[in-house]
PDB file of C-alpha atoms and ligand atoms in Angstrom:
ATOM      1  CA  MET A   3    -104.282-142.952 -20.775  1.00  0.00           C
ATOM      2  CA  LEU A   4    -106.800-143.632 -23.571  1.00  0.00           C
ATOM      3  CA  GLU A   5    -106.159-142.824 -27.182  1.00  0.00           C
ATOM      4  CA  ILE A   6    -108.654-143.418 -29.962  1.00  0.00           C
ATOM      5  CA  LYS A   7    -107.434-143.240 -33.533  1.00  0.00           C
ATOM      6  CA  ASN A   8    -109.588-143.236 -36.660  1.00  0.00           C
ATOM      7  CA  LEU A   9    -112.822-144.526 -35.174  1.00  0.00           C
ATOM      8  CA  PHE A  10    -115.438-145.384 -37.791  1.00  0.00           C
ATOM      9  CA  VAL A  11    -118.924-146.691 -37.007  1.00  0.00           C
ATOM     10  CA  ASN A  12    -121.267-147.658 -39.832  1.00  0.00           C
ATOM     11  CA  TYR A  13    -124.784-149.052 -39.641  1.00  0.00           C
ATOM     12  CA  GLY A  14    -125.173-150.549 -43.105  1.00  0.00           C
ATOM     13  CA  HIS A  15    -124.795-147.541 -45.374  1.00  0.00           C
ATOM     14  CA  VAL A  16    -125.354-145.021 -42.527  1.00  0.00           C
ATOM     15  CA  LYS A  17    -121.964-143.564 -41.622  1.00  0.00           C
ATOM     16  CA  ALA A  18    -122.461-142.551 -37.981  1.00  0.00           C
ATOM     17  CA  VAL A  19    -118.811-141.894 -37.032  1.00  0.00           C
ATOM     18  CA  LYS A  20    -116.388-140.940 -39.784  1.00  0.00           C
ATOM     19  CA  GLY A  21    -112.837-141.519 -38.605  1.00  0.00           C
ATOM     20  CA  ILE A  22    -112.457-139.483 -35.422  1.00  0.00           C
ATOM     21  CA  SER A  23    -109.390-139.382 -33.173  1.00  0.00           C
ATOM     22  CA  PHE A  24    -109.143-138.132 -29.616  1.00  0.00           C
ATOM     23  CA  ARG A  25    -107.478-138.785 -26.292  1.00  0.00           C
ATOM     24  CA  LEU A  26    -108.206-138.794 -22.591  1.00  0.00           C
ATOM     25  CA  GLU A  27    -105.489-138.274 -19.986  1.00  0.00           C
ATOM     26  CA  LYS A  28    -105.519-139.679 -16.464  1.00  0.00           C
ATOM     27  CA  GLY A  29    -107.763-137.715 -14.128  1.00  0.00           C
ATOM     28  CA  GLU A  30    -109.242-135.619 -16.922  1.00  0.00           C
ATOM     29  CA  ILE A  31    -112.859-134.993 -17.745  1.00  0.00           C
ATOM     30  CA  VAL A  32    -113.248-134.786 -21.518  1.00  0.00           C
ATOM     31  CA  SER A  33    -116.598-133.857 -23.057  1.00  0.00           C
ATOM     32  CA  ILE A  34    -117.897-135.049 -26.377  1.00  0.00           C
ATOM     33  CA  LEU A  35    -120.592-132.641 -27.435  1.00  0.00           C
ATOM     34  CA  GLY A  36    -122.953-132.417 -30.368  1.00  0.00           C
ATOM     35  CA  SER A  37    -126.610-132.333 -31.280  1.00  0.00           C
ATOM     36  CA  ASN A  38    -128.977-135.255 -31.847  1.00  0.00           C
ATOM     37  CA  GLY A  39    -127.562-137.764 -34.274  1.00  0.00           C
ATOM     38  CA  ALA A  40    -124.041-136.284 -34.273  1.00  0.00           C
ATOM     39  CA  GLY A  41    -122.606-139.714 -33.471  1.00  0.00           C
ATOM     40  CA  LYS A  42    -121.896-139.379 -29.738  1.00  0.00           C
ATOM     41  CA  THR A  43    -123.564-142.605 -28.610  1.00  0.00           C
ATOM     42  CA  SER A  44    -122.072-144.489 -31.548  1.00  0.00           C
ATOM     43  CA  THR A  45    -118.633-143.250 -30.496  1.00  0.00           C
ATOM     44  CA  LEU A  46    -118.995-144.768 -27.013  1.00  0.00           C
ATOM     45  CA  MET A  47    -120.613-147.949 -28.324  1.00  0.00           C
ATOM     46  CA  GLY A  48    -117.814-148.266 -30.878  1.00  0.00           C
ATOM     47  CA  ILE A  49    -115.084-147.840 -28.263  1.00  0.00           C
ATOM     48  CA  MET A  50    -116.717-150.468 -26.034  1.00  0.00           C
ATOM     49  CA  ASN A  51    -117.142-152.841 -28.995  1.00  0.00           C
ATOM     50  CA  ILE A  52    -120.890-153.010 -28.404  1.00  0.00           C
ATOM     51  CA  VAL A  53    -121.375-152.014 -32.025  1.00  0.00           C
ATOM     52  CA  LYS A  54    -118.929-152.985 -34.732  1.00  0.00           C
ATOM     53  CA  SER A  55    -116.326-150.352 -35.504  1.00  0.00           C
ATOM     54  CA  ASP A  56    -113.014-149.778 -37.198  1.00  0.00           C
ATOM     55  CA  ARG A  57    -110.575-148.199 -34.826  1.00  0.00           C
ATOM     56  CA  GLU A  58    -107.252-148.209 -33.097  1.00  0.00           C
ATOM     57  CA  ILE A  59    -107.369-147.900 -29.304  1.00  0.00           C
ATOM     58  CA  TYR A  60    -104.456-147.559 -26.926  1.00  0.00           C
ATOM     59  CA  PHE A  61    -104.983-147.845 -23.182  1.00  0.00           C
ATOM     60  CA  LYS A  62    -101.999-146.971 -20.998  1.00  0.00           C
ATOM     61  CA  GLY A  63     -99.810-147.451 -24.060  1.00  0.00           C
ATOM     62  CA  GLU A  64    -101.158-150.913 -24.910  1.00  0.00           C
ATOM     63  CA  ASN A  65    -102.935-151.596 -28.186  1.00  0.00           C
ATOM     64  CA  ILE A  66    -106.371-152.889 -27.159  1.00  0.00           C
ATOM     65  CA  SER A  67    -108.077-152.413 -30.532  1.00  0.00           C
ATOM     66  CA  LYS A  68    -109.135-156.054 -30.779  1.00  0.00           C
ATOM     67  CA  ASP A  69    -110.515-156.410 -27.237  1.00  0.00           C
ATOM     68  CA  LYS A  70    -114.120-157.563 -26.848  1.00  0.00           C
ATOM     69  CA  THR A  71    -116.482-155.721 -24.491  1.00  0.00           C
ATOM     70  CA  THR A  72    -115.876-158.028 -21.509  1.00  0.00           C
ATOM     71  CA  LYS A  73    -112.107-157.639 -21.814  1.00  0.00           C
ATOM     72  CA  LEU A  74    -112.473-153.869 -21.965  1.00  0.00           C
ATOM     73  CA  VAL A  75    -114.552-153.939 -18.781  1.00  0.00           C
ATOM     74  CA  LYS A  76    -111.936-156.166 -17.131  1.00  0.00           C
ATOM     75  CA  ARG A  77    -109.355-153.512 -17.952  1.00  0.00           C
ATOM     76  CA  GLY A  78    -111.488-150.864 -16.257  1.00  0.00           C
ATOM     77  CA  LEU A  79    -113.192-149.165 -19.202  1.00  0.00           C
ATOM     78  CA  ILE A  80    -116.778-148.873 -18.073  1.00  0.00           C
ATOM     79  CA  LEU A  81    -119.819-147.351 -19.766  1.00  0.00           C
ATOM     80  CA  CYS A  82    -122.830-145.812 -18.069  1.00  0.00           C
ATOM     81  CA  PRO A  83    -125.210-146.108 -21.029  1.00  0.00           C
ATOM     82  CA  GLU A  84    -127.770-143.718 -22.485  1.00  0.00           C
ATOM     83  CA  ASN A  85    -131.236-144.051 -20.887  1.00  0.00           C
ATOM     84  CA  ARG A  86    -129.643-145.662 -17.821  1.00  0.00           C
ATOM     85  CA  ARG A  87    -130.523-149.269 -18.746  1.00  0.00           C
ATOM     86  CA  ILE A  88    -131.098-150.248 -15.135  1.00  0.00           C
ATOM     87  CA  PHE A  89    -132.868-153.524 -14.355  1.00  0.00           C
ATOM     88  CA  PRO A  90    -136.304-152.192 -13.317  1.00  0.00           C
ATOM     89  CA  GLY A  91    -137.494-155.411 -11.638  1.00  0.00           C
ATOM     90  CA  LEU A  92    -134.423-155.767  -9.402  1.00  0.00           C
ATOM     91  CA  THR A  93    -133.802-153.827  -6.200  1.00  0.00           C
ATOM     92  CA  VAL A  94    -131.381-150.925  -6.029  1.00  0.00           C
ATOM     93  CA  GLU A  95    -128.755-153.063  -4.319  1.00  0.00           C
ATOM     94  CA  GLU A  96    -129.197-155.952  -6.763  1.00  0.00           C
ATOM     95  CA  ASN A  97    -128.665-153.499  -9.624  1.00  0.00           C
ATOM     96  CA  LEU A  98    -125.498-152.215  -8.002  1.00  0.00           C
ATOM     97  CA  LYS A  99    -124.165-155.720  -7.449  1.00  0.00           C
ATOM     98  CA  MET A 100    -124.548-156.434 -11.172  1.00  0.00           C
ATOM     99  CA  GLY A 101    -121.938-153.720 -11.720  1.00  0.00           C
ATOM    100  CA  SER A 102    -119.199-155.711 -10.009  1.00  0.00           C
ATOM    101  CA  PHE A 103    -119.967-158.955 -11.797  1.00  0.00           C
ATOM    102  CA  ILE A 104    -116.920-158.709 -14.081  1.00  0.00           C
ATOM    103  CA  ARG A 105    -114.664-156.425 -12.079  1.00  0.00           C
ATOM    104  CA  GLY A 106    -114.596-154.688  -8.710  1.00  0.00           C
ATOM    105  CA  ASP A 107    -114.878-155.572  -5.037  1.00  0.00           C
ATOM    106  CA  GLU A 108    -118.609-155.749  -4.312  1.00  0.00           C
ATOM    107  CA  LYS A 109    -118.528-154.957  -0.606  1.00  0.00           C
ATOM    108  CA  ASN A 110    -116.029-152.096  -0.762  1.00  0.00           C
ATOM    109  CA  ASN A 111    -117.619-150.511  -3.762  1.00  0.00           C
ATOM    110  CA  LEU A 112    -121.155-150.700  -2.352  1.00  0.00           C
ATOM    111  CA  GLU A 113    -119.939-148.622   0.555  1.00  0.00           C
ATOM    112  CA  LYS A 114    -118.230-146.122  -1.785  1.00  0.00           C
ATOM    113  CA  VAL A 115    -121.363-145.775  -3.922  1.00  0.00           C
ATOM    114  CA  TYR A 116    -123.606-145.332  -0.879  1.00  0.00           C
ATOM    115  CA  ASN A 117    -121.271-142.598   0.389  1.00  0.00           C
ATOM    116  CA  LEU A 118    -121.464-140.772  -2.930  1.00  0.00           C
ATOM    117  CA  PHE A 119    -125.246-141.237  -3.286  1.00  0.00           C
ATOM    118  CA  PRO A 120    -126.762-141.621   0.204  1.00  0.00           C
ATOM    119  CA  ILE A 121    -130.275-141.748  -1.299  1.00  0.00           C
ATOM    120  CA  LEU A 122    -129.380-145.101  -2.873  1.00  0.00           C
ATOM    121  CA  LYS A 123    -128.551-146.489   0.558  1.00  0.00           C
ATOM    122  CA  ASN A 124    -131.923-145.340   1.891  1.00  0.00           C
ATOM    123  CA  ARG A 125    -133.601-147.046  -1.042  1.00  0.00           C
ATOM    124  CA  LYS A 126    -131.414-150.138  -1.323  1.00  0.00           C
ATOM    125  CA  LYS A 127    -134.312-152.602  -0.975  1.00  0.00           C
ATOM    126  CA  GLN A 128    -136.624-150.645  -3.270  1.00  0.00           C
ATOM    127  CA  ILE A 129    -137.444-151.956  -6.758  1.00  0.00           C
ATOM    128  CA  ALA A 130    -135.347-149.870  -9.148  1.00  0.00           C
ATOM    129  CA  GLY A 131    -138.205-149.275 -11.593  1.00  0.00           C
ATOM    130  CA  SER A 132    -140.035-147.303  -8.897  1.00  0.00           C
ATOM    131  CA  LEU A 133    -137.221-144.757  -8.433  1.00  0.00           C
ATOM    132  CA  SER A 134    -137.476-141.213  -9.783  1.00  0.00           C
ATOM    133  CA  GLY A 135    -135.581-140.367 -12.989  1.00  0.00           C
ATOM    134  CA  GLY A 136    -132.806-138.677 -11.021  1.00  0.00           C
ATOM    135  CA  GLU A 137    -132.446-141.603  -8.637  1.00  0.00           C
ATOM    136  CA  GLN A 138    -132.338-144.012 -11.585  1.00  0.00           C
ATOM    137  CA  GLN A 139    -129.520-141.971 -13.132  1.00  0.00           C
ATOM    138  CA  MET A 140    -127.640-142.047  -9.822  1.00  0.00           C
ATOM    139  CA  LEU A 141    -128.167-145.801  -9.775  1.00  0.00           C
ATOM    140  CA  ALA A 142    -126.782-146.118 -13.306  1.00  0.00           C
ATOM    141  CA  VAL A 143    -123.692-144.099 -12.363  1.00  0.00           C
ATOM    142  CA  GLY A 144    -123.377-146.090  -9.128  1.00  0.00           C
ATOM    143  CA  ARG A 145    -123.583-149.380 -10.991  1.00  0.00           C
ATOM    144  CA  ALA A 146    -120.770-148.253 -13.322  1.00  0.00           C
ATOM    145  CA  LEU A 147    -118.675-147.323 -10.276  1.00  0.00           C
ATOM    146  CA  MET A 148    -119.153-150.811  -8.827  1.00  0.00           C
ATOM    147  CA  GLY A 149    -116.720-152.022 -11.514  1.00  0.00           C
ATOM    148  CA  ASP A 150    -113.907-149.725 -10.296  1.00  0.00           C
ATOM    149  CA  PRO A 151    -113.546-147.802 -13.555  1.00  0.00           C
ATOM    150  CA  GLU A 152    -110.214-146.355 -14.609  1.00  0.00           C
ATOM    151  CA  VAL A 153    -112.055-144.773 -17.504  1.00  0.00           C
ATOM    152  CA  LEU A 154    -115.702-143.965 -16.879  1.00  0.00           C
ATOM    153  CA  MET A 155    -117.770-143.189 -19.971  1.00  0.00           C
ATOM    154  CA  LEU A 156    -121.128-141.550 -19.453  1.00  0.00           C
ATOM    155  CA  ASP A 157    -123.744-141.176 -22.167  1.00  0.00           C
ATOM    156  CA  GLU A 158    -125.929-138.132 -21.480  1.00  0.00           C
ATOM    157  CA  PRO A 159    -126.246-138.438 -17.711  1.00  0.00           C
ATOM    158  CA  SER A 160    -128.233-135.157 -17.580  1.00  0.00           C
ATOM    159  CA  LEU A 161    -130.953-136.269 -20.013  1.00  0.00           C
ATOM    160  CA  GLY A 162    -134.431-135.370 -18.786  1.00  0.00           C
ATOM    161  CA  LEU A 163    -133.336-134.393 -15.274  1.00  0.00           C
ATOM    162  CA  ALA A 164    -134.098-131.303 -13.197  1.00  0.00           C
ATOM    163  CA  PRO A 165    -131.206-128.791 -12.915  1.00  0.00           C
ATOM    164  CA  ILE A 166    -130.701-129.495  -9.203  1.00  0.00           C
ATOM    165  CA  ILE A 167    -130.282-133.239  -9.849  1.00  0.00           C
ATOM    166  CA  ILE A 168    -127.934-132.566 -12.771  1.00  0.00           C
ATOM    167  CA  ASP A 169    -125.785-130.470 -10.420  1.00  0.00           C
ATOM    168  CA  GLU A 170    -125.749-133.288  -7.875  1.00  0.00           C
ATOM    169  CA  ILE A 171    -124.603-135.814 -10.467  1.00  0.00           C
ATOM    170  CA  PHE A 172    -122.032-133.465 -12.004  1.00  0.00           C
ATOM    171  CA  ASN A 173    -120.621-132.729  -8.522  1.00  0.00           C
ATOM    172  CA  VAL A 174    -120.089-136.458  -8.100  1.00  0.00           C
ATOM    173  CA  LEU A 175    -118.192-136.486 -11.423  1.00  0.00           C
ATOM    174  CA  ILE A 176    -115.919-133.717 -10.135  1.00  0.00           C
ATOM    175  CA  GLU A 177    -115.322-135.792  -6.988  1.00  0.00           C
ATOM    176  CA  LEU A 178    -114.509-138.886  -9.077  1.00  0.00           C
ATOM    177  CA  LYS A 179    -112.046-136.884 -11.143  1.00  0.00           C
ATOM    178  CA  LYS A 180    -110.332-135.808  -7.899  1.00  0.00           C
ATOM    179  CA  GLN A 181    -109.999-139.498  -7.060  1.00  0.00           C
ATOM    180  CA  GLY A 182    -108.091-139.957 -10.331  1.00  0.00           C
ATOM    181  CA  ILE A 183    -110.803-141.526 -12.473  1.00  0.00           C
ATOM    182  CA  SER A 184    -110.668-140.403 -16.119  1.00  0.00           C
ATOM    183  CA  ILE A 185    -114.066-139.440 -17.461  1.00  0.00           C
ATOM    184  CA  LEU A 186    -115.393-139.314 -21.006  1.00  0.00           C
ATOM    185  CA  LEU A 187    -118.627-137.368 -20.837  1.00  0.00           C
ATOM    186  CA  VAL A 188    -121.057-137.396 -23.756  1.00  0.00           C
ATOM    187  CA  GLU A 189    -123.566-134.589 -23.411  1.00  0.00           C
ATOM    188  CA  GLN A 190    -126.089-132.477 -25.257  1.00  0.00           C
ATOM    189  CA  ASN A 191    -126.047-130.098 -22.305  1.00  0.00           C
ATOM    190  CA  ALA A 192    -122.940-128.366 -23.628  1.00  0.00           C
ATOM    191  CA  ILE A 193    -122.712-125.511 -21.148  1.00  0.00           C
ATOM    192  CA  LYS A 194    -122.856-127.754 -18.089  1.00  0.00           C
ATOM    193  CA  ALA A 195    -120.421-130.227 -19.621  1.00  0.00           C
ATOM    194  CA  LEU A 196    -117.927-127.501 -20.590  1.00  0.00           C
ATOM    195  CA  LYS A 197    -118.081-126.096 -17.070  1.00  0.00           C
ATOM    196  CA  ILE A 198    -116.877-129.320 -15.470  1.00  0.00           C
ATOM    197  CA  SER A 199    -114.571-130.705 -18.164  1.00  0.00           C
ATOM    198  CA  ASN A 200    -110.930-130.010 -18.946  1.00  0.00           C
ATOM    199  CA  ARG A 201    -111.190-130.394 -22.700  1.00  0.00           C
ATOM    200  CA  ALA A 202    -113.944-130.990 -25.222  1.00  0.00           C
ATOM    201  CA  TYR A 203    -114.537-132.256 -28.727  1.00  0.00           C
ATOM    202  CA  ILE A 204    -117.551-131.115 -30.729  1.00  0.00           C
ATOM    203  CA  LEU A 205    -119.041-133.633 -33.134  1.00  0.00           C
ATOM    204  CA  GLU A 206    -121.140-132.859 -36.173  1.00  0.00           C
ATOM    205  CA  THR A 207    -122.447-135.612 -38.459  1.00  0.00           C
ATOM    206  CA  GLY A 208    -119.785-138.046 -37.307  1.00  0.00           C
ATOM    207  CA  LYS A 209    -116.777-135.712 -37.483  1.00  0.00           C
ATOM    208  CA  ILE A 210    -114.917-133.616 -34.933  1.00  0.00           C
ATOM    209  CA  VAL A 211    -115.432-130.005 -36.005  1.00  0.00           C
ATOM    210  CA  HIS A 212    -113.934-128.240 -32.962  1.00  0.00           C
ATOM    211  CA  SER A 213    -111.806-129.210 -30.002  1.00  0.00           C
ATOM    212  CA  GLY A 214    -110.005-127.424 -27.245  1.00  0.00           C
ATOM    213  CA  ILE A 215    -109.810-126.412 -23.620  1.00  0.00           C
ATOM    214  CA  SER A 216    -113.368-126.377 -22.239  1.00  0.00           C
ATOM    215  CA  LYS A 217    -113.076-122.957 -20.545  1.00  0.00           C
ATOM    216  CA  GLU A 218    -111.836-121.418 -23.808  1.00  0.00           C
ATOM    217  CA  LEU A 219    -114.663-122.992 -25.830  1.00  0.00           C
ATOM    218  CA  LEU A 220    -117.174-121.724 -23.269  1.00  0.00           C
ATOM    219  CA  TYR A 221    -116.163-118.115 -23.948  1.00  0.00           C
ATOM    220  CA  ASP A 222    -115.462-118.430 -27.696  1.00  0.00           C
ATOM    221  CA  GLU A 223    -117.987-116.220 -29.540  1.00  0.00           C
ATOM    222  CA  LYS A 224    -118.294-118.561 -32.550  1.00  0.00           C
ATOM    223  CA  ILE A 225    -118.816-121.620 -30.368  1.00  0.00           C
ATOM    224  CA  LYS A 226    -121.312-119.756 -28.198  1.00  0.00           C
ATOM    225  CA  LYS A 227    -123.400-118.782 -31.223  1.00  0.00           C
ATOM    226  CA  ALA A 228    -123.245-122.156 -32.942  1.00  0.00           C
ATOM    227  CA  TYR A 229    -123.521-124.578 -30.041  1.00  0.00           C
ATOM    228  CA  LEU A 230    -124.317-122.918 -26.759  1.00  0.00           C
ATOM    229  CA  GLY A 231    -127.511-121.125 -27.723  1.00  0.00           C
ATOM    230  CA  ARG A 232    -126.453-117.684 -26.546  1.00  0.00           C
TER     231      ARG A 232
HETATM  232  P1  ATP B 355    -128.499-138.815 -29.681  1.00  0.00           P
HETATM  233  O1  ATP B 355    -128.178-137.656 -28.825  1.00  0.00           O
HETATM  234  O2  ATP B 355    -129.804-138.712 -30.364  1.00  0.00           O
HETATM  235  O3  ATP B 355    -128.283-140.138 -29.006  1.00  0.00           O
HETATM  236  P2  ATP B 355    -125.956-139.163 -30.956  1.00  0.00           P
HETATM  237  O4  ATP B 355    -125.085-137.984 -31.181  1.00  0.00           O
HETATM  238  O5  ATP B 355    -125.646-140.018 -29.803  1.00  0.00           O
HETATM  239  O6  ATP B 355    -127.460-138.709 -30.877  1.00  0.00           O
HETATM  240  P3  ATP B 355    -125.961-141.556 -32.514  1.00  0.00           P
HETATM  241  O7  ATP B 355    -127.059-142.153 -31.691  1.00  0.00           O
HETATM  242  O8  ATP B 355    -124.608-142.081 -32.370  1.00  0.00           O
HETATM  243  O9  ATP B 355    -125.920-139.981 -32.286  1.00  0.00           O
HETATM  244  O10 ATP B 355    -126.418-141.638 -34.038  1.00  0.00           O
HETATM  245  C1  ATP B 355    -125.570-141.228 -35.133  1.00  0.00           C
HETATM  246  C2  ATP B 355    -126.246-141.554 -36.446  1.00  0.00           C
HETATM  247  O11 ATP B 355    -126.342-142.968 -36.594  1.00  0.00           O
HETATM  248  C3  ATP B 355    -127.669-141.024 -36.583  1.00  0.00           C
HETATM  249  O12 ATP B 355    -127.850-140.628 -37.907  1.00  0.00           O
HETATM  250  C4  ATP B 355    -128.525-142.215 -36.231  1.00  0.00           C
HETATM  251  O13 ATP B 355    -129.772-142.129 -36.863  1.00  0.00           O
HETATM  252  C5  ATP B 355    -127.693-143.359 -36.775  1.00  0.00           C
HETATM  253  N1  ATP B 355    -127.910-144.606 -36.033  1.00  0.00           N
HETATM  254  C6  ATP B 355    -127.723-144.794 -34.715  1.00  0.00           C
HETATM  255  N2  ATP B 355    -127.965-146.066 -34.353  1.00  0.00           N
HETATM  256  C7  ATP B 355    -128.336-146.708 -35.497  1.00  0.00           C
HETATM  257  C8  ATP B 355    -128.714-148.059 -35.823  1.00  0.00           C
HETATM  258  N3  ATP B 355    -128.752-149.012 -34.887  1.00  0.00           N
HETATM  259  N4  ATP B 355    -129.030-148.332 -37.102  1.00  0.00           N
HETATM  260  C9  ATP B 355    -128.968-147.373 -38.065  1.00  0.00           C
HETATM  261  N5  ATP B 355    -128.608-146.103 -37.843  1.00  0.00           N
HETATM  262  C10 ATP B 355    -128.295-145.768 -36.575  1.00  0.00           C
END
């Protein structure tokens, strides 16, 4: 479905991502894990061509390495960015509508998003900046879904949220996977991410240091000690 080969992201002389390769199959959830500064955000920003990168990308067998961000979105590669990046002065529904600006049927998708996150329907006329952190994250995920993603990339959707809200959002991801959406999930919350993903890659200072089946990594003694804090 999506294959990334030799992705490099540099900021001047800072080498944030040092030639990583990975793949995502249709209907899979793949986690990219790692601590602060490991290069997770840069990986997503590099794929989406939001920051400059060297890479080869294949989507459904087609070489899309030279595609600009808008073209990638048109193809159905959609990012739900770190820190949500909602438009605080717009209403919930206006924020959602922004998500289908480039791709996606606005009316249909609004209904789908409201079914997944009923709280957003209740608050559709509310100014987005006044939502709770959890509701804002749901809005950010909802906005990404408005573009009908084939590949949904999420950058730390659990950041700063209460466990019950994280569960609610992760349950939606499981539902989306069932619908056939492929999900690339960047997380610092490794245990939660491993529990819902099929496979995972662990990044350290811009390199993949471990990869494998999520359930196996979850019970691997070395991984537990080094990355899962237990
Ligand atoms: P976090 O969880 O903190 O977001 P991360 O794993 O997503 O961490 P990145 O944000 O990709 O990591 O950062 C990787 C490295 O690149 C870090 O050393 C960071 O300081 C550096 N970096 C990130 N953005 C920039 C930038 N715009 N200019 C210079 N260096 C940057």
